[in-house]
XYZ file of C-alpha atoms in Angstrom:
637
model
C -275.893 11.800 -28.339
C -272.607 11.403 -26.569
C -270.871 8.259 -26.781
C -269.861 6.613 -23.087
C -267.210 4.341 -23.006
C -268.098 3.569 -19.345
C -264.015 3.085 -18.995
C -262.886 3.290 -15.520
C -260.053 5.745 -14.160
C -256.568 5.014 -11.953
C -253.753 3.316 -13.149
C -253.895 1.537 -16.239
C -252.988 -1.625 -15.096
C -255.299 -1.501 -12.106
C -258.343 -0.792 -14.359
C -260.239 -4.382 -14.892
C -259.446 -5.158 -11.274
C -261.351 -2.294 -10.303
C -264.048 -2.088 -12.462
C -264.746 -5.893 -11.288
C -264.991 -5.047 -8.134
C -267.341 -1.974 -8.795
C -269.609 -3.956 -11.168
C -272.853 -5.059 -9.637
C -273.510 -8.717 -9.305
C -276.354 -11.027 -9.763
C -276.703 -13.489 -7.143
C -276.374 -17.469 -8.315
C -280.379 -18.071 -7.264
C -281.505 -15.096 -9.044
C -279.310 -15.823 -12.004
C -282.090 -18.610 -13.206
C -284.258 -16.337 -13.576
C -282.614 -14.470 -16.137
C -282.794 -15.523 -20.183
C -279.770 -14.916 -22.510
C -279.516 -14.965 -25.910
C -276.369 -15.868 -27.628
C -276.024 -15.124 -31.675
C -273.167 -17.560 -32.914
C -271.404 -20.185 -31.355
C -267.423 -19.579 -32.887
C -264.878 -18.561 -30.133
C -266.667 -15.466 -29.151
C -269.651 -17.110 -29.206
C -269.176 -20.606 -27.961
C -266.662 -19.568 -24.684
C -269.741 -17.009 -23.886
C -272.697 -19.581 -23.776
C -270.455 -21.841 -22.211
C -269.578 -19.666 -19.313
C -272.893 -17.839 -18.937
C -274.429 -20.971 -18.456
C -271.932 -22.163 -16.319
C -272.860 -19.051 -13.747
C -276.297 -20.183 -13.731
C -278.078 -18.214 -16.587
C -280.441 -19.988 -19.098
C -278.776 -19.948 -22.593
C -280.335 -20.373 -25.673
C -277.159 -20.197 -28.439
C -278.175 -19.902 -32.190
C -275.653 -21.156 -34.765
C -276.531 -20.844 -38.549
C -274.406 -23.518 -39.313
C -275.225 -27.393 -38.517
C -273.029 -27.598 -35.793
C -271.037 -24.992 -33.588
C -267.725 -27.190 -34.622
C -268.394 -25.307 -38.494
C -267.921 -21.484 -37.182
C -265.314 -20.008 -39.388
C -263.305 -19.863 -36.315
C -261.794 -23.268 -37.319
C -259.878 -21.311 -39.835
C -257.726 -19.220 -38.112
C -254.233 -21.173 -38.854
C -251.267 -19.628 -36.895
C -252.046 -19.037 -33.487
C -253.248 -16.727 -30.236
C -251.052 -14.219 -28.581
C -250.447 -14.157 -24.855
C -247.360 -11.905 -23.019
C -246.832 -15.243 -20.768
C -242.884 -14.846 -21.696
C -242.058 -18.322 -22.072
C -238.673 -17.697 -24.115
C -237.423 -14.988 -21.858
C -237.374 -12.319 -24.796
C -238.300 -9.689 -23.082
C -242.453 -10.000 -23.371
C -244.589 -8.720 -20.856
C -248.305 -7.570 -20.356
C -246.829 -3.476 -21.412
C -245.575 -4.588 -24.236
C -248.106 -6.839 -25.398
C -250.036 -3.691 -24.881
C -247.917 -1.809 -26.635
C -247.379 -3.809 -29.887
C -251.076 -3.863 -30.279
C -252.080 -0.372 -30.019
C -249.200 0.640 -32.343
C -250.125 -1.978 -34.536
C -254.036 -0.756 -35.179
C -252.020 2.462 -35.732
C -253.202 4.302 -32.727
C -257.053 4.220 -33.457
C -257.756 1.703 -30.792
C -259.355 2.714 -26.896
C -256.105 2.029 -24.999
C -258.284 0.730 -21.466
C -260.076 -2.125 -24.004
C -256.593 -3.015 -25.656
C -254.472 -3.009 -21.720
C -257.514 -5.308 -20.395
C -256.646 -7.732 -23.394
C -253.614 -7.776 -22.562
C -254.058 -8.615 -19.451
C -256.280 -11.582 -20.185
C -253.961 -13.133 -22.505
C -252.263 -14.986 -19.778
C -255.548 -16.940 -18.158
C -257.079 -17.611 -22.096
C -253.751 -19.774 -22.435
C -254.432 -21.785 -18.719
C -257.980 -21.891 -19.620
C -257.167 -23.218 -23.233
C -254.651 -25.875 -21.568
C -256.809 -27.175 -18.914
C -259.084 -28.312 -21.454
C -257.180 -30.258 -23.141
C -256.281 -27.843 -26.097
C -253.029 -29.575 -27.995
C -250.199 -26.866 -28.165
C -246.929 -27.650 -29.377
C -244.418 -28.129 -26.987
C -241.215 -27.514 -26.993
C -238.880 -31.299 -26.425
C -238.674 -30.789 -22.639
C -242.473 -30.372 -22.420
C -242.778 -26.222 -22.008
C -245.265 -24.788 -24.220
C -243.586 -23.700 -27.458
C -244.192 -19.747 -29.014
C -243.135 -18.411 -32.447
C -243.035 -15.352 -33.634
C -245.850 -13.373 -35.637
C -246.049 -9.868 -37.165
C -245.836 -6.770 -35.765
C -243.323 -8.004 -32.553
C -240.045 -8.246 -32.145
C -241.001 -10.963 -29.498
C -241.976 -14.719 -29.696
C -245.406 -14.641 -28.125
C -247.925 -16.817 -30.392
C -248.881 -20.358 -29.063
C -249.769 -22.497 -31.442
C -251.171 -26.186 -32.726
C -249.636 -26.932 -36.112
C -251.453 -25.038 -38.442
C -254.792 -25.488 -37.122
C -254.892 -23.515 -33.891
C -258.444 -21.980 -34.377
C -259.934 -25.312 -34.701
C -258.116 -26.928 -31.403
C -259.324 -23.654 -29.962
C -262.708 -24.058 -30.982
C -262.979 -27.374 -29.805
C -262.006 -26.246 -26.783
C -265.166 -23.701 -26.628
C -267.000 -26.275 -27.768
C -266.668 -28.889 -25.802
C -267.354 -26.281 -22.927
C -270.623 -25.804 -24.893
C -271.547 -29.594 -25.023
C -271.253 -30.060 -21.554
C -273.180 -27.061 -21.079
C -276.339 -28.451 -23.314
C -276.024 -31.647 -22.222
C -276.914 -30.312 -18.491
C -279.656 -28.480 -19.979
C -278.235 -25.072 -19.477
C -277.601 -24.218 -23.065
C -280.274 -25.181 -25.652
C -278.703 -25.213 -29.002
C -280.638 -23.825 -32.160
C -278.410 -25.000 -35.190
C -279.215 -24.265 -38.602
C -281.200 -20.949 -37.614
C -279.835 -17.865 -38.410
C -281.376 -14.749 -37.031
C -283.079 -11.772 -38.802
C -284.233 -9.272 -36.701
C -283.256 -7.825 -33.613
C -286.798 -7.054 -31.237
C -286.607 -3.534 -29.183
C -288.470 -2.933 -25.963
C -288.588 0.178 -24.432
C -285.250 1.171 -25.939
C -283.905 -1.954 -24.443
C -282.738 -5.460 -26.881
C -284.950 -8.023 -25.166
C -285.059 -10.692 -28.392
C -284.779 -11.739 -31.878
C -286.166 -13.346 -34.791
C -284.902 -16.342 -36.145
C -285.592 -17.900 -39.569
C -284.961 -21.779 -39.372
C -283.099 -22.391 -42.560
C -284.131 -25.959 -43.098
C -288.288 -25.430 -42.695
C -288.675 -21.729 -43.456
C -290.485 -21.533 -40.305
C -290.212 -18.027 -38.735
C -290.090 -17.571 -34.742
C -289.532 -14.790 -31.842
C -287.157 -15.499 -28.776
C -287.252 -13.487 -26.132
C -284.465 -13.063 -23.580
C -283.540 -9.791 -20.960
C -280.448 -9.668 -23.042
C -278.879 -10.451 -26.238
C -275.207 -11.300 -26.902
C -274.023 -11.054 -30.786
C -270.818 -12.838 -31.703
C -271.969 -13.111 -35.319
C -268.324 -12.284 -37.001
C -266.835 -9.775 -39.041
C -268.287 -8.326 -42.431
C -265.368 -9.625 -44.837
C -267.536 -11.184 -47.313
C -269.006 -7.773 -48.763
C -266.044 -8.032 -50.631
C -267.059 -11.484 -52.270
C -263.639 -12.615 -52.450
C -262.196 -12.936 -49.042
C -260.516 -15.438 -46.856
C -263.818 -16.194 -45.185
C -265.967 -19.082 -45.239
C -268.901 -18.278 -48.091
C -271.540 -18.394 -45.293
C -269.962 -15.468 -43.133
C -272.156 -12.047 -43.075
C -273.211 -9.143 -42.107
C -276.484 -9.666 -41.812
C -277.433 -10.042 -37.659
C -274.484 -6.795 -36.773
C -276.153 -5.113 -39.434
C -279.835 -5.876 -38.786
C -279.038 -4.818 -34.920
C -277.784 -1.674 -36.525
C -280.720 -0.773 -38.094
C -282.517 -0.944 -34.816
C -280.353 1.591 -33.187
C -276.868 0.392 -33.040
C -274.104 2.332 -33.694
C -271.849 0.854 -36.220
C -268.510 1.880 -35.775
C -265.071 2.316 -38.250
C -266.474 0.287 -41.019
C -263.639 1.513 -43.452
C -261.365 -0.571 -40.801
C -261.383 -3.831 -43.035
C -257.750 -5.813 -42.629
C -256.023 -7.078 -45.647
C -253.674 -10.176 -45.164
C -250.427 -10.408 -46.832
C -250.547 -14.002 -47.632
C -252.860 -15.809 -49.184
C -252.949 -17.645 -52.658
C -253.748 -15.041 -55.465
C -256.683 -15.231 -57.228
C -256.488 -17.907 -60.304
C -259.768 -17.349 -62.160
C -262.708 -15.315 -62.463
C -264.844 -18.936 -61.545
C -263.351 -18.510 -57.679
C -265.721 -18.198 -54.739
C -263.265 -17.358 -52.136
C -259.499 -17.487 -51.225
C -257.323 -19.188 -49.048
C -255.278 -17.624 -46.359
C -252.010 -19.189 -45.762
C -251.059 -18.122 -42.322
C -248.613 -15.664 -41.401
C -247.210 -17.970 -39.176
C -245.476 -18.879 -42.690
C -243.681 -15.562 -42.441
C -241.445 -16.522 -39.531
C -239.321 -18.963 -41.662
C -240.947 -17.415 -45.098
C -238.742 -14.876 -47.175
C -240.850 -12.695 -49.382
C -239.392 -11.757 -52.504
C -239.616 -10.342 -55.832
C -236.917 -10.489 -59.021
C -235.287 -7.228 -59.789
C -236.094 -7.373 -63.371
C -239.222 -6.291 -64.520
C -241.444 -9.440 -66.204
C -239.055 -11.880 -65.050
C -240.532 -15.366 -66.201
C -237.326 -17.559 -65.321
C -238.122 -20.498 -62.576
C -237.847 -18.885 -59.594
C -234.880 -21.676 -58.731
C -232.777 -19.989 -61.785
C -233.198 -16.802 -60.489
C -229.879 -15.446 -58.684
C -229.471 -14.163 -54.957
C -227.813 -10.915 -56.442
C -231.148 -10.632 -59.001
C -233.858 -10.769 -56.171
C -235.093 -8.182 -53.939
C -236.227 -9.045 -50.681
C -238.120 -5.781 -50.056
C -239.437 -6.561 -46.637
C -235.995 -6.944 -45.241
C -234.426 -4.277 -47.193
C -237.390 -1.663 -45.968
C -237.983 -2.690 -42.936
C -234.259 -4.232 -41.407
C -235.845 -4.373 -37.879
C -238.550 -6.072 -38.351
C -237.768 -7.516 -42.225
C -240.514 -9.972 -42.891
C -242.497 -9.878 -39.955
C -244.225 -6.591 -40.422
C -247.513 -5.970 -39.408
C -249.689 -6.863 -41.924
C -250.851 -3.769 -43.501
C -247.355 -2.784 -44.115
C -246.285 -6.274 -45.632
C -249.802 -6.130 -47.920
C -248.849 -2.637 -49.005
C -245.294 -3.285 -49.720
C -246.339 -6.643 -51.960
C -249.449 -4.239 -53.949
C -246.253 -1.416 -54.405
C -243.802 -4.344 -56.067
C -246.123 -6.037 -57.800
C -248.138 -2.091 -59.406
C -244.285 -1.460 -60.418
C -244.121 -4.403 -62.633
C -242.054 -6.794 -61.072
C -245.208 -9.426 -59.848
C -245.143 -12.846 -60.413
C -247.431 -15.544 -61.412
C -250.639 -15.119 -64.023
C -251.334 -11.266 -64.370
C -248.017 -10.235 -62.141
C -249.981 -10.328 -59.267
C -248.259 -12.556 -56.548
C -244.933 -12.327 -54.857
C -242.873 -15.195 -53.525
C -242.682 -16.856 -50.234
C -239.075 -19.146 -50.052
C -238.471 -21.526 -47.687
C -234.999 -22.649 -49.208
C -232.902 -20.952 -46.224
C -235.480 -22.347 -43.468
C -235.347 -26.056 -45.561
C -231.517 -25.626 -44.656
C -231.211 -24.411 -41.730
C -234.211 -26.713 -40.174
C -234.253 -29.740 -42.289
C -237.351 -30.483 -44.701
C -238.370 -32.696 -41.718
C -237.874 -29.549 -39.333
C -240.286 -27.229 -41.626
C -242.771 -29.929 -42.107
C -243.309 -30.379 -38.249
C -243.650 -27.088 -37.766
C -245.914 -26.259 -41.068
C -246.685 -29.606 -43.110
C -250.313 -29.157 -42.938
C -250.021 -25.592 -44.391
C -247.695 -26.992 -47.418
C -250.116 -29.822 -48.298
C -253.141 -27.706 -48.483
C -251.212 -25.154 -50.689
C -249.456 -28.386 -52.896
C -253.042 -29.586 -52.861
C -254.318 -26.056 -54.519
C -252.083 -24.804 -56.466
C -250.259 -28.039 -57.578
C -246.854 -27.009 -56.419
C -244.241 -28.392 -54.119
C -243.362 -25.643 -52.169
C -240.541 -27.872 -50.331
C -239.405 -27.668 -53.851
C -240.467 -24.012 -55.577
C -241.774 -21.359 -53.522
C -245.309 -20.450 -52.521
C -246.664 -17.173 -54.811
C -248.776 -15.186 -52.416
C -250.422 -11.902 -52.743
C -253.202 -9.594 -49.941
C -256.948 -10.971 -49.888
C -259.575 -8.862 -47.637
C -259.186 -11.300 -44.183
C -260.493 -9.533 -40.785
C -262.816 -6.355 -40.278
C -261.627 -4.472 -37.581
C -264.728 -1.941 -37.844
C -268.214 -3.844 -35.966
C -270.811 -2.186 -33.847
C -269.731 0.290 -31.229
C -269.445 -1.117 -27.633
C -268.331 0.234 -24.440
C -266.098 -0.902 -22.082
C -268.311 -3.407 -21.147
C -269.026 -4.432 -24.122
C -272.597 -3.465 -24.376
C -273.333 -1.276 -27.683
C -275.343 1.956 -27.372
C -278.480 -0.022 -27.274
C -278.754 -1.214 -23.586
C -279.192 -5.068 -23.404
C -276.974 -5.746 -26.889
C -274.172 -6.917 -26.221
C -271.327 -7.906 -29.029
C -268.267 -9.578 -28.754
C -265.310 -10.985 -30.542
C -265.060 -9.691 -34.518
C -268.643 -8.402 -34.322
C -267.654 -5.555 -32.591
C -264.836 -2.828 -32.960
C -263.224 -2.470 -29.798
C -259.688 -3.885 -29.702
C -257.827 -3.737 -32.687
C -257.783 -0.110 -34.004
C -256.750 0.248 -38.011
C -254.988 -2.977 -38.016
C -255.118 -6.063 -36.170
C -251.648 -7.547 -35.448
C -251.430 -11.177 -35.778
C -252.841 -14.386 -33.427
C -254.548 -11.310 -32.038
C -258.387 -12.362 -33.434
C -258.440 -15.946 -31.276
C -257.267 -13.371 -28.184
C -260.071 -11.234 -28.652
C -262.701 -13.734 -28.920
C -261.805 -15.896 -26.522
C -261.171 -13.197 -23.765
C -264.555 -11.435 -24.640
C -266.297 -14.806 -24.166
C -264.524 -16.440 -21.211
C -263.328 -13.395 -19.191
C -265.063 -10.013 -19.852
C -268.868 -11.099 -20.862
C -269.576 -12.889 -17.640
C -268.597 -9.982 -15.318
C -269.945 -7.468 -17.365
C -273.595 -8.781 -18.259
C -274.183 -8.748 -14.704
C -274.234 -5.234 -14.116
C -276.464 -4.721 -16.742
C -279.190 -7.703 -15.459
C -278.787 -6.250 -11.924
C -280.431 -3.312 -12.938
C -282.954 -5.035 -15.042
C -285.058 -6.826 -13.019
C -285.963 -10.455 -13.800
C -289.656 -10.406 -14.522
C -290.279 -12.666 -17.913
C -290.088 -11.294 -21.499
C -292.846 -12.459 -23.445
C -292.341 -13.254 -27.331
C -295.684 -12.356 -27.521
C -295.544 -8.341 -27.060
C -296.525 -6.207 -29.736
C -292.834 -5.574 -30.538
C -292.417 -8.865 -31.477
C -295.038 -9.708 -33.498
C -294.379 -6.704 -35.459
C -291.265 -7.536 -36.128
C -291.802 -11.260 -36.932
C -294.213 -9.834 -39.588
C -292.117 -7.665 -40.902
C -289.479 -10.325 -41.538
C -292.098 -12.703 -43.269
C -293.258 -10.009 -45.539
C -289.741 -9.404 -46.208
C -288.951 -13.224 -47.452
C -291.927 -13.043 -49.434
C -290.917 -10.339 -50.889
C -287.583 -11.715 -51.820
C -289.089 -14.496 -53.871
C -291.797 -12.403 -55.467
C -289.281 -10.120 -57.809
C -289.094 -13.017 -60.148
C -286.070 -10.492 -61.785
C -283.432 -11.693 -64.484
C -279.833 -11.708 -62.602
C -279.075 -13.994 -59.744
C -277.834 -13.320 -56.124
C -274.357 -13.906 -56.481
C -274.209 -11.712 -59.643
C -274.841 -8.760 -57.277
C -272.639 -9.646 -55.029
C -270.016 -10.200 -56.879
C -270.177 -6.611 -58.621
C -270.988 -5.026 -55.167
C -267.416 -6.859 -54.147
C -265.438 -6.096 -57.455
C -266.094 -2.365 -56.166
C -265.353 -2.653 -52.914
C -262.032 -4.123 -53.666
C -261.031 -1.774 -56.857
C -262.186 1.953 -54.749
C -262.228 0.480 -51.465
C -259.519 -2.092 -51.181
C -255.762 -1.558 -50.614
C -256.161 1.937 -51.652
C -258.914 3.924 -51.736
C -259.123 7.870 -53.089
C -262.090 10.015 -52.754
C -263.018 10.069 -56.949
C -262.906 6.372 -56.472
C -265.078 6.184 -53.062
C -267.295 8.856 -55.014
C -267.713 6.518 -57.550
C -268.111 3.450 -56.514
C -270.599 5.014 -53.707
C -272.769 5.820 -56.893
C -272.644 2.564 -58.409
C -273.522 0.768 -55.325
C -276.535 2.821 -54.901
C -277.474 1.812 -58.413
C -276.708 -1.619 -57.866
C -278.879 -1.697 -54.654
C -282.337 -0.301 -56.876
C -281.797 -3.069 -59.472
C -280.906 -5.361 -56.657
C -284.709 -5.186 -55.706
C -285.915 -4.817 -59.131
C -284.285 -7.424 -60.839
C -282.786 -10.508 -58.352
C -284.034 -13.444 -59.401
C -284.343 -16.078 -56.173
C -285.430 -19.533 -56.849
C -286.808 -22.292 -54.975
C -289.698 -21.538 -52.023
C -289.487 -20.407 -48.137
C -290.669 -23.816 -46.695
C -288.072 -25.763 -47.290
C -284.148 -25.501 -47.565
C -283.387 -22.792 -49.557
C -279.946 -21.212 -49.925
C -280.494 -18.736 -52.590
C -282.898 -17.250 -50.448
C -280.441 -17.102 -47.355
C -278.079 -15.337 -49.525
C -280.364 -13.107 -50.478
C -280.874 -11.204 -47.339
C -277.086 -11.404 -46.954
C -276.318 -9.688 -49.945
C -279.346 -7.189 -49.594
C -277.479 -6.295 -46.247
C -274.004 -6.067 -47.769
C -275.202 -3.663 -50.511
C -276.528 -1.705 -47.581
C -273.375 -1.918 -45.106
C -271.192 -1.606 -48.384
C -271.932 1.760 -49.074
C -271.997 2.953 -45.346
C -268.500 1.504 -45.483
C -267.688 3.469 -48.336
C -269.237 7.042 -46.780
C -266.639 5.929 -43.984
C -263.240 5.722 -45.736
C -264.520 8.848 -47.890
C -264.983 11.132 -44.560
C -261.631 9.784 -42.754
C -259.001 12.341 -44.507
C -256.053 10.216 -43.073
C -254.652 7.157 -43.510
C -254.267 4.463 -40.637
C -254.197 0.953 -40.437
C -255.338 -0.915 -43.199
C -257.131 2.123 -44.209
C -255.431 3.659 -46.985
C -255.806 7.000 -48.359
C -253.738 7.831 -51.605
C -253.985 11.680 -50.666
C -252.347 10.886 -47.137
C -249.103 9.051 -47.442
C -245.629 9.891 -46.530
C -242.426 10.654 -49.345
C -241.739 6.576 -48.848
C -245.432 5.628 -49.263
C -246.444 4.536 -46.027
C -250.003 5.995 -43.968
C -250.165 9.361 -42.765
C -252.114 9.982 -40.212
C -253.757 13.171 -38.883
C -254.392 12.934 -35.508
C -255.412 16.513 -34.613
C -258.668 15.660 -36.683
C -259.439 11.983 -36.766
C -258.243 10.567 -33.250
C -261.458 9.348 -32.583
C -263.789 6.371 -33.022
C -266.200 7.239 -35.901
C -269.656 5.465 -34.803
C -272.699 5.289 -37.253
C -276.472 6.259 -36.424
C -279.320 4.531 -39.187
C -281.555 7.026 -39.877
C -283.033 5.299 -42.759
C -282.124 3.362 -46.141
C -282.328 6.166 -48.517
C -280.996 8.497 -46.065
C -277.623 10.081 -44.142
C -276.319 8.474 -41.406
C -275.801 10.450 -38.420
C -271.799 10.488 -37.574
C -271.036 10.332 -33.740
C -267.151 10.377 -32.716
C -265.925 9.279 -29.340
C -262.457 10.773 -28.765
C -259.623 8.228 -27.775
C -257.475 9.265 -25.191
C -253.706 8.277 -25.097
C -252.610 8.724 -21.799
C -250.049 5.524 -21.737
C -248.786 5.072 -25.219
C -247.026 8.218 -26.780
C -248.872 8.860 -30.394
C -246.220 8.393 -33.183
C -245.978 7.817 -36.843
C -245.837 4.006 -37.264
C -242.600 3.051 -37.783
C -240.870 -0.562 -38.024
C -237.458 0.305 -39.750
C-alpha cells in the first residue's frame, strides 16, 4: 500500500489557504444529518466537539474520566507557542517553522509542521477571547518567555498552570455546546473497540466504567484525541489513567501506527525516590529560563550544594551548548544530564539527579520576582520533596513525558482508515523525533479548533448522510467480542496482579528502550516482553466483577494493550539504524556524543500494518520531503 499524505503543492506558505479552498464543504442544513464521534475531551478533544458542534454536526464526546475538566491536559505547566512576535525578537511564522522541524530533528512532514505554524497566531486570539488568563506584561500586552529549542521569546503563558486555563477554555466551549444539546457528553466511558464498515470507521464500543454495561455507537465518522502512549513505561509524567488502549485498539482494525520508537524524554522532572512510586512529576521547562543546571566537578560530591564553590561546579549546558546554554531542546538537555550523572558526578540518592539553581535569578529578580513568575511550581516541588528551593536548589533528572509516535494521518488528519480521524498527541504528525517545548498545547488546540472542522468536511461530503445503524452485523460482532474479552479477563483467576506486569513491562522499556537503546538490548528486552505477554494471560490475577466499578479490570485491558504496543515499539527503535530525536541509538552517535542521523536511509515516516498478535507487522514508509528547510546535523552550539 502506498501511503498518501494528501499534502497540497505551491508555495509553502500558501498551502492551508489553498487546500481550504479546494476542500469540499458540507452545507449547514445537511450538516444535522451527519453523526460524529469524538474519543476524549482534553485540548484535542474538547476544542474539536466544541467546534464541530458549533458548525452544526451532532456530537457525541466520550471522556473516561468524570469530567472533561480531569484530561491530563491540565498538566501541561509552562505554556503554548505562537510566532505572534510580541517582544520584537525577531519571531515570525518561518522561524517558528523552522525551530520546530529542526527540533524533531528533521523527521517531521514539513507542510503539517508550516500549517502549525501558521495557526499559532489565531489559537492565541481564540484562547483570549474566551477569557483564558495570560500573564501580562505591567502595561497590559500579553507577556512571552522563553522555552527550549529557540533563541526567541515565543511561549504565552498562565503561571504555571497554562494547560489547565487552556483547558478550561475548551471546556467551557464544550459546556455551552451540551448545554444546547449539540454535544451529548458520555463521562466515565472509555471505549474498546473501534467498529469497521465497508473499510470505512463508522463507530465504537464503549464500556461504561461505573455499570459494566457494554454498548455500540454509531456515527459516519470517528475522531480520536485519546493521548499519547507514555504510560507503557509505568513511570512517566502522565496521569496513571493515560493509555494506549483506544489508538491501539483502532490499530488493530487497520490503522497504521506510525514512529512508535518516537517517545520524548523531559529534562526536568523530580527523580525517582522509591521503588513504592506510581508516577513522576514534571517540573516545567519553563523553570529552565531562569534555572541553571549544574553538576559539581568532583566525582561523589556530598557537600550542601550552598558550600559548593562557583570554580567547583560545572554548568555543562552552558559550557556545551554557549548559544543556546540551558535552553536546549529537550533531548539534548536529557542526554547531557544521563552523560553527567553515568560519569559519576550525579546528585541526590543513587547519583541520579542534577541541580536546577535559582540563586542568580533570586538576585537578579527578587524572591518576590521568581515567585510571580513560578511560585506555584516551587510549592508543589517544596511540597514533594520537602525542600525550599528559594533556599537549596531543585535536583531534577529525564522521566518519559510526550510520545511523538501515534497513528499515521494525512494531511488532513484522517489515518489510513477512511472515516478515523486522530488529532492532538494521538497521532504523529507534527513533531518529528522531538517535540520542542509549549509545542503539545499548539498541536492540540490547532488540530481541534482550526484543522478538524475544515477537514472532516471533505470526507462527509463524499459520504453521504444516510443513518448508521448500531445494529449491523459489524457491530454486534464486535460488541461480543469485547464482552467475551472482559470475561475473559476475570476468568484467569492467575497469581500476580495487573500492575506487577506493568511495572516489569515498563522497567524494560526504560532500561533497553529509554534514553538509550542498542540493538542486544532491544533484542532482549523484545524477548522478555513476549514472555511477559504469555504469562500476562496465564497468570493476571483481576479482582472484583464487570457490573460494577471496577478499576483493576480497566487496567487490565490497558496493560494487555501496552504489552502489545510495547513490543511493536521496541521492533521500531530496533529497525531505525540512526539516531534522531529522542530516539537514541548507541551505535549512531557523533565523537561528542550527540545523534547521528542517516538520512539517505531513514528520512521517512515508518508506519505500522497489524497483521496479527503473534505475528510481523507489515512496515510501510512514506518519504518526507524537505523542500524548505535545508537537512543538517542538529546543532545548538
Amino acid at each position: 500500500m502506498t501511503l498518501q499524505s494528501n499534502v497540497p503543492s505551491g508555495p509553502i506558505e500558501k498551502r492551508w489557504e489553498k487546500h481550504k479552498f479546494d476542500l469540499k464543504l458540507v452545507n449547514p442544513a445537511n450538516k444535522r444529518k451527519y453523526n460524529v464521534l469524538v474519543v476524549g475531551s482534553g485540548l484535542a478533544g474538547a476544542s474539536a466537539a466544541a467546534s464541530l458542534a458549533e458548525l452544526g454536526y451532532n456530537v457525541k464526546c466520550f471522556c473516561f474520566q468524570d469530567s472533561p475538566r480531569r484530561a491530563h491536559s491540565i498538566a501541561a505547566q509552562g505554556g503554548i507557542n505562537a510566532a505572534k512576535n510580541y517582544q520584537n525578537d525577531g519571531d515570525s511564522v518561518q522561524r517558528l517553522f523552522y525551530d520546530t522541524v529542526k527540533g524533531g530533528d528533521f523527521r517531521a512532514r514539513e507542510s503539517n509542521v508550516h500549517r502549525l505554524a501558521e495557526l499559532s497566531v489565531n489559537i492565541i486570539d481564540q484562547c483570549v477571547a474566551q477569557g483564558v488568563p495570560f500573564a501580562r506584561e505591567y502595561g497590559g500586552l500579553l507577556a512571552n518567555r522563553s522555552f527550549g529549542g529557540a533563541q526567541v521569546s515565543r511561549t504565552f503563558y498562565a503561571k504555571g498552570q497554562t494547560g489547565q486555563q487552556l483547558l478550561l477554555g475548551a471546556y467551557q466551549a464544550l459546556s455551552r455546546q451540551i448545554g444546547l444539546g449539540r454535544v451529548k457528553m458520555y463521562n466515565r466511558t472509555e471505549m474498546l473497540d473501534l467498529v469497521v464498515e465497508d473499510g470505512r470507521a463508522r463507530g465504537i464500543i464503549v464500556r461504561d466504567l461505573i455499570t459494566g454495561k457494554v454498548s455500540a455507537h454509531s456515527g459516519h465518522a470517528v475522531v480520536l484525541a485519546t493521548g499519547g502512549y507514555g504510560n507503557v513505561f509505568y513511570l512517566s509524567t502522565n496521569a496513571m489513567g493515560s493509555n494506549v488502549t483506544a489508538a491501539w485498539r483502532a490499530h488493530k482494525k487497520g490503522a497504521f501506527f506510525a514512529n512508535p520508537c518516537y517517545t520524548q524524554i523531559h529534562p526536568t522532572c523530580i527523580p525517582v525516590s522509591g521503588d513504592y512510586q506510581s508516577k513522576l512529576t514534571l517540573m516545567s521547562e519553563s523553570l529552565r529560563n531562569d534555572g541553571r543546571v549544574w553538576v559539581p566537578k568532583k566525582k561523589g560530591d556530598a557537600r550542601n550544594p550552598a558550600d559548593i564553590p562557583e570554580a567547583e561546579r560545572d554548568y555543562y549546558l552552558e559550557r556545551k551548548y554557549p548559544s543556546f546554554g540551558n535552553l536546549v531542546p529537550r533531548d539534548i538537555a536529557s542526554r547531557a544530564a544521563k552523560m553527567v550523572c553515568d560519569e559519576g558526578l550525579g546528585v541526590g540518592p543513587g547519583g541520579l539527579g542534577v541541580y536546577l539553581d535559582f540563586k542568580d535569578a533570586i538576585h537578579r529578580l527578587s524572591e518576590a520576582g521568581v515567585r510571580d513568575r513560578y511560585g506555584n511550581l516551587f510549592h508543589m516541588y517544596e511540597k514533594i520533596t520537602g525542600d525550599n528551593p528559594y533556599k537549596t536548589p531543585m535536583r531534577i533528572y529525564p522521566a518519559v513525558h510526550y510520545t511523538m509516535g501515534g497513528l499515521w494521518v494525512d494531511y488532513n488528519l484522517m489515518s489510513n482508515l477512511p472515516g478515523l480521524f486522530v488529532l492532538g498527541e494521538a497521532n504523529f504528525s507534527d513533531h518529528g523525533a522531538n517535540r520542542l517545548g509549549a509545542s503539545a498545547l499548539m498541536q492540540g488546540l490547532a488540530d481541534g479548533y482550526f484543522v478538524i472542522p475544515y477537514t472532516i468536511g471533505q470526507y462527509l461530503a463524499q459520504t453521504g448522510h444516510d443513518p448508521v445503524s448500531a445494529e449491523s452485523p459489524e457491530f454486534v460482532k464486535a460488541e461480543k467480542e469485547q464482552a467475551e474479552k472482559i470475561n475473559q479477563f476475570l476468568s484467569i483467576d492467575g497469581k500476580r496482579s495487573v500492575d506487577s506486569f506493568h511495572k516489569e513491562l515498563g522497567q524494560l522499556c526504560w532500561e533497553y528502550c529509554g534514553m538509550a537503546r542498542s540493538d542486544g538490548g532491544l533484542k532482549k528486552a523484545i524477548k522478555r516482553v513476549g514472555e511477559l505477554r504469555d504469562e500476562f494471560w496465564k497468570n493476571v490475577r483481576v479482582t472484583g466483577q464487570n457490573g460494577e466499578f471496577n478499576q483493576e479490570l480497566e487496567k487490565a485491558g490497558r496493560v494487555a494493550d501496552f504489552l502489545e504496543f510495547g513490543e511493536l515499539m521496541m521492533r521500531d527503535a530496533l529497525h531505525r539504524e540512526e539516531s534522531c530525536g529522542g530516539h537514541f541509538r548507541e551505535e549512531h552517535q557523533t565523537p561528542e556524543g550527540e545523534a547521528l542521523r542517516h538520512d539517505d536511509k531513514f528520512s521517512y515516516v515508518a508506519a505500522w500494518e497489524f497483521k496479527g498478535v503473534d505475528k510481523e507487522h507489515t512496515l510501510h514508509k512514506e518519504k518526507l520531503e524537505f523542500e524548505f528547510v535545508h537537512l543538517a546535523q542538529r546543532s545548538y552550539k
